[in-house]
C-alpha positions as CSV (number, residue, x, y, z in Angstrom):
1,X,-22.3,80.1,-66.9
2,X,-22.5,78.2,-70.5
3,X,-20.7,75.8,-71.5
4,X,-18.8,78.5,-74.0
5,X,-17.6,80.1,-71.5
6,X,-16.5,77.3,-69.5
7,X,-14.6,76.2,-73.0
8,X,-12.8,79.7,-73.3
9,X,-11.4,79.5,-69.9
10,X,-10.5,76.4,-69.9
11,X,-8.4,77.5,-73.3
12,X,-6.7,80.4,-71.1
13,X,-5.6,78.1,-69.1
14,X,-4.3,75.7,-70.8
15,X,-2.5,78.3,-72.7
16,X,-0.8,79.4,-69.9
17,X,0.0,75.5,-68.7
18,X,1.9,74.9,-72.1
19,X,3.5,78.4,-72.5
20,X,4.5,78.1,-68.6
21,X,6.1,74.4,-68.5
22,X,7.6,74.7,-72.2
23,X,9.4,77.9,-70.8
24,X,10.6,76.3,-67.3
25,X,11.3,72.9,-68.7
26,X,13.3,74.1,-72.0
27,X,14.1,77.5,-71.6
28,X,15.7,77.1,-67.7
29,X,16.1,74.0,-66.7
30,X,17.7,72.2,-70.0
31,X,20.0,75.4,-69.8
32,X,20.6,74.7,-66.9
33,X,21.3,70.8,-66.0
34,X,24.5,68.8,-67.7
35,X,23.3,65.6,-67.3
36,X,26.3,63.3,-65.9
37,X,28.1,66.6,-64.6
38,X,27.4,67.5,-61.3
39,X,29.7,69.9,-61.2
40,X,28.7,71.8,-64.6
41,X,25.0,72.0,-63.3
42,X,25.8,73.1,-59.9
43,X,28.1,76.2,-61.2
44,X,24.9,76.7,-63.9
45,X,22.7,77.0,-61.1
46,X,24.8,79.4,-58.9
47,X,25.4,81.9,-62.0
48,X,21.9,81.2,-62.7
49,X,19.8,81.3,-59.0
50,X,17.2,83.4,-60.4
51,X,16.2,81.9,-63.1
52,X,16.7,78.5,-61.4
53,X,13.8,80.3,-59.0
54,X,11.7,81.4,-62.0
55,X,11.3,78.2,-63.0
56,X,10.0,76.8,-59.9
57,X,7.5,79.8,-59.8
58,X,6.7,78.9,-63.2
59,X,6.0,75.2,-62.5
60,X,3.7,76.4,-59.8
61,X,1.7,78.5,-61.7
62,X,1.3,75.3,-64.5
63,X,-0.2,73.4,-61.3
64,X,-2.7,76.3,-60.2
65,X,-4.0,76.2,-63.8
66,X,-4.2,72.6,-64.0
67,X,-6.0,72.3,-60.6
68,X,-8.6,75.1,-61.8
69,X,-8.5,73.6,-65.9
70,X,-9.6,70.1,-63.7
71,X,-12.9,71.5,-62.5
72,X,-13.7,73.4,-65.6
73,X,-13.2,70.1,-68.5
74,X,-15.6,68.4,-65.2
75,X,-18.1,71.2,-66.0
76,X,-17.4,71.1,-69.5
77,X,-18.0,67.6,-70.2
78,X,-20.2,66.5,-67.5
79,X,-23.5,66.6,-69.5
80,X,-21.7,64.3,-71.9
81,X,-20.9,61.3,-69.3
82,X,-20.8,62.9,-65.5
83,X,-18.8,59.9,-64.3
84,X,-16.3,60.1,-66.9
85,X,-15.8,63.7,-66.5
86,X,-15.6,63.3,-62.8
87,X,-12.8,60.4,-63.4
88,X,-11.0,62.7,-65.6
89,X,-10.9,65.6,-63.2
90,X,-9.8,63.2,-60.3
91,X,-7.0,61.6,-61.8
92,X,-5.9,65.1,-62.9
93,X,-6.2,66.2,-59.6
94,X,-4.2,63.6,-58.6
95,X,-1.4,64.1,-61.3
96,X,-1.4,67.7,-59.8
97,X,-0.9,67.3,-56.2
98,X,2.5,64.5,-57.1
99,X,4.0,67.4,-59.3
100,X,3.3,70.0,-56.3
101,X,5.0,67.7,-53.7
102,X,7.8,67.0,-56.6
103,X,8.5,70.7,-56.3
104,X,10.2,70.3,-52.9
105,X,12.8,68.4,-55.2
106,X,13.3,70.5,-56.8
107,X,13.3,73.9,-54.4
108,X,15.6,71.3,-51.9
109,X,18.2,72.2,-54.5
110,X,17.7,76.1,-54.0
111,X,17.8,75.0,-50.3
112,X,21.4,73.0,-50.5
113,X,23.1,75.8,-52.3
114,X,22.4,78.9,-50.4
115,X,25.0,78.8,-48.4
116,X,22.8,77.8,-45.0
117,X,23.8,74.6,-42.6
118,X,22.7,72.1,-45.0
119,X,25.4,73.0,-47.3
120,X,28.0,73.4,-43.8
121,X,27.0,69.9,-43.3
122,X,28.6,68.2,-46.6
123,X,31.7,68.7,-48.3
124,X,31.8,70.0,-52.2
125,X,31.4,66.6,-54.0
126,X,28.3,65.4,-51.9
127,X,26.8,69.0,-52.3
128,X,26.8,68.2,-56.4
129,X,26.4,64.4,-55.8
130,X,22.8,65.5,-53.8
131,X,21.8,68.4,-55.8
132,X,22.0,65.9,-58.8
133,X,19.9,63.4,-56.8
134,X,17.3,65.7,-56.3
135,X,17.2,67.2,-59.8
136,X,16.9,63.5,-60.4
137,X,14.4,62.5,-58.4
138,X,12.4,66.1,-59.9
139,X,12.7,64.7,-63.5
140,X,11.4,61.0,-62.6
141,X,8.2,62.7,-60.7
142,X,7.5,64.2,-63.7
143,X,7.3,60.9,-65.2
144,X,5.3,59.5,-62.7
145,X,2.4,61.9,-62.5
146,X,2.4,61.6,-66.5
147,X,0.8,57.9,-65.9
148,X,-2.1,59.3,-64.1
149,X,-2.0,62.6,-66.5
150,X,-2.4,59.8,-69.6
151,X,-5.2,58.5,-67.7
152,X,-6.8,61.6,-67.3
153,X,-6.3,62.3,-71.2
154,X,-7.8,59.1,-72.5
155,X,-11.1,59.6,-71.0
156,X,-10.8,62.8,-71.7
157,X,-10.3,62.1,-75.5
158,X,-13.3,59.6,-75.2
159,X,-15.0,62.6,-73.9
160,X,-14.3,64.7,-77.0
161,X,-15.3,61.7,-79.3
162,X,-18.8,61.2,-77.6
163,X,-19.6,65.1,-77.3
164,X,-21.2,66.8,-80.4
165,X,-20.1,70.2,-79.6
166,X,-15.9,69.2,-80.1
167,X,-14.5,67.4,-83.6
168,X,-13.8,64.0,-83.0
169,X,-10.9,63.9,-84.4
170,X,-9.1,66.2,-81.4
171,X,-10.3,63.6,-79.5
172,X,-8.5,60.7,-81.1
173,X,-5.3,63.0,-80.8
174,X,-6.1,63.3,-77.0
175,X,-6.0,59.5,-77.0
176,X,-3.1,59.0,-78.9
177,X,-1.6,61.4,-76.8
178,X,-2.7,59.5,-73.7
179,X,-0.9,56.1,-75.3
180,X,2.2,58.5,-75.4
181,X,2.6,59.4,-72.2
182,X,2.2,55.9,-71.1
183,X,4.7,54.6,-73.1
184,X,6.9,57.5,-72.5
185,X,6.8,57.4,-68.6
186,X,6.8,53.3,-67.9
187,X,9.5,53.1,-70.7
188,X,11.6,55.7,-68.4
189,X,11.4,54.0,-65.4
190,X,11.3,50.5,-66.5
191,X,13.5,50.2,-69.3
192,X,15.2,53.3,-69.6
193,X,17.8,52.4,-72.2
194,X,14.9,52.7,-74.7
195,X,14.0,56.6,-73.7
196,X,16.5,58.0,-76.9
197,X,14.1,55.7,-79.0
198,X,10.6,57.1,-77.3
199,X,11.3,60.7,-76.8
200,X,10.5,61.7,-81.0
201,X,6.9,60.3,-80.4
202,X,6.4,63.0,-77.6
203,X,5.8,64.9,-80.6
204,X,2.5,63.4,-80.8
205,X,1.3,64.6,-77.6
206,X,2.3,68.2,-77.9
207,X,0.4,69.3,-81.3
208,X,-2.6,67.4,-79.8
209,X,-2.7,69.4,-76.6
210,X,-1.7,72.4,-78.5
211,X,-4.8,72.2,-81.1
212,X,-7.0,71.1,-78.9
213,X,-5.5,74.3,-76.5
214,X,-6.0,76.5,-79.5
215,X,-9.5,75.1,-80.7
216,X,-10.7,75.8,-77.3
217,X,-9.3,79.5,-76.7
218,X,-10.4,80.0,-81.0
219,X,-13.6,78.2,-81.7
220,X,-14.7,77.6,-78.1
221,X,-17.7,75.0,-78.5
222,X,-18.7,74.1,-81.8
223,X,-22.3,75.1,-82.5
């Protein structure tokens, strides 16, 4: 297979990574959680259950792309530096697999609220105090496969820079973007009082990953 066609699936994918996490993330779960009100989110999520649901489904179909969109930028870029392609893919991999275990946070809430023994087993207020916990512990796993995800973009913006078939300058965004989620992700979990003043430059990151989503799916590999 060329390296076109490599670069055109690789766009399909990555389409469907932004279009499904943007819809799960924004469109479901911010609907969804009160943050500080365990009881808001828990009634949310009981009028809600299938939609909460769709959004795990959608989550999972974001990591089978991004295990698949791993081996393809490997294949894509490997003629350009094999062991920086292969150090991409790996920590991608790895960013992968802590979102798909971060998942069970996430389905543990479906799990406490469906009326089975685990729910018997607490009374109301430790009900919302744990499905908050969880929903918690979801959102900060997030953050922490972003560190190796920023990784994972900054060689893979070096990558763009050094291959003569991509613009550079997608691969300076791809850097910036990796910066962004570093900042972004240590800043949440280290000094979190700062997020409010991080969260604009997230901005950054998304028309970077978007262009370089649409160059790929559009112009493909540039001749």
């Amino acid at each position: 297979m060329s390296l076109s066609v490599y670069a055109r699936a690789a766009g399909i994918l990555y389409l469907f990574i932004i279009v499904s996490g943007i819809y799960s993330e924004v469109f479901i779960r911010s609907e969804l959680i009160v943050s500080g009100d365990a009881s808001a989110t828990v009634a949310n999520i009981m009028a809600s259950k299938t939609d909460f649901l769709i959004a795990f489904a959608a989550d999972s179909v974001m990591l089978l792309c991004d295990v698949a969109i791993a081996v393809l930028f490997y294949l894509l870029f490997k003629p350009v530096d094999k062991t920086l392609a292969l150090s991409a893919a790996v920590f991608r991999l790895v960013q992968a697999s802590i979102l798909g275990l971060n998942l069970l946070h996430y389905y543990a809430v479906a799990l406490l609220l469906d009326g089975s023994v685990y729910r018997k087993a607490f009374d109301r207020e430790e009900v919302n105090a744990l499905v908050m916990l969880f929903l918690d512990m979801h959102s900060y796993g997030y953050d922490l496969a972003l560190l190796f995800f920023a990784l994972s973009t900054l060689i893979l913006g070096s990558l763009l820079i050094k291959a003569d078939y991509f613009p550079a300058l997608l691969g300076y965004g791809l850097l910036a973007a990796g910066v962004v989620y570093l900042i972004g992700s240590y800043t949440r979990f280290l000094l979190p009082e700062y997020l409010p003043w991080i969260e604009p430059i997230y901005i950054i990151a998304f028309v970077t990953e978007l262009s370089f989503c649409l160059w790929l799916l559009i112009r493909g590999i540039q001749s």
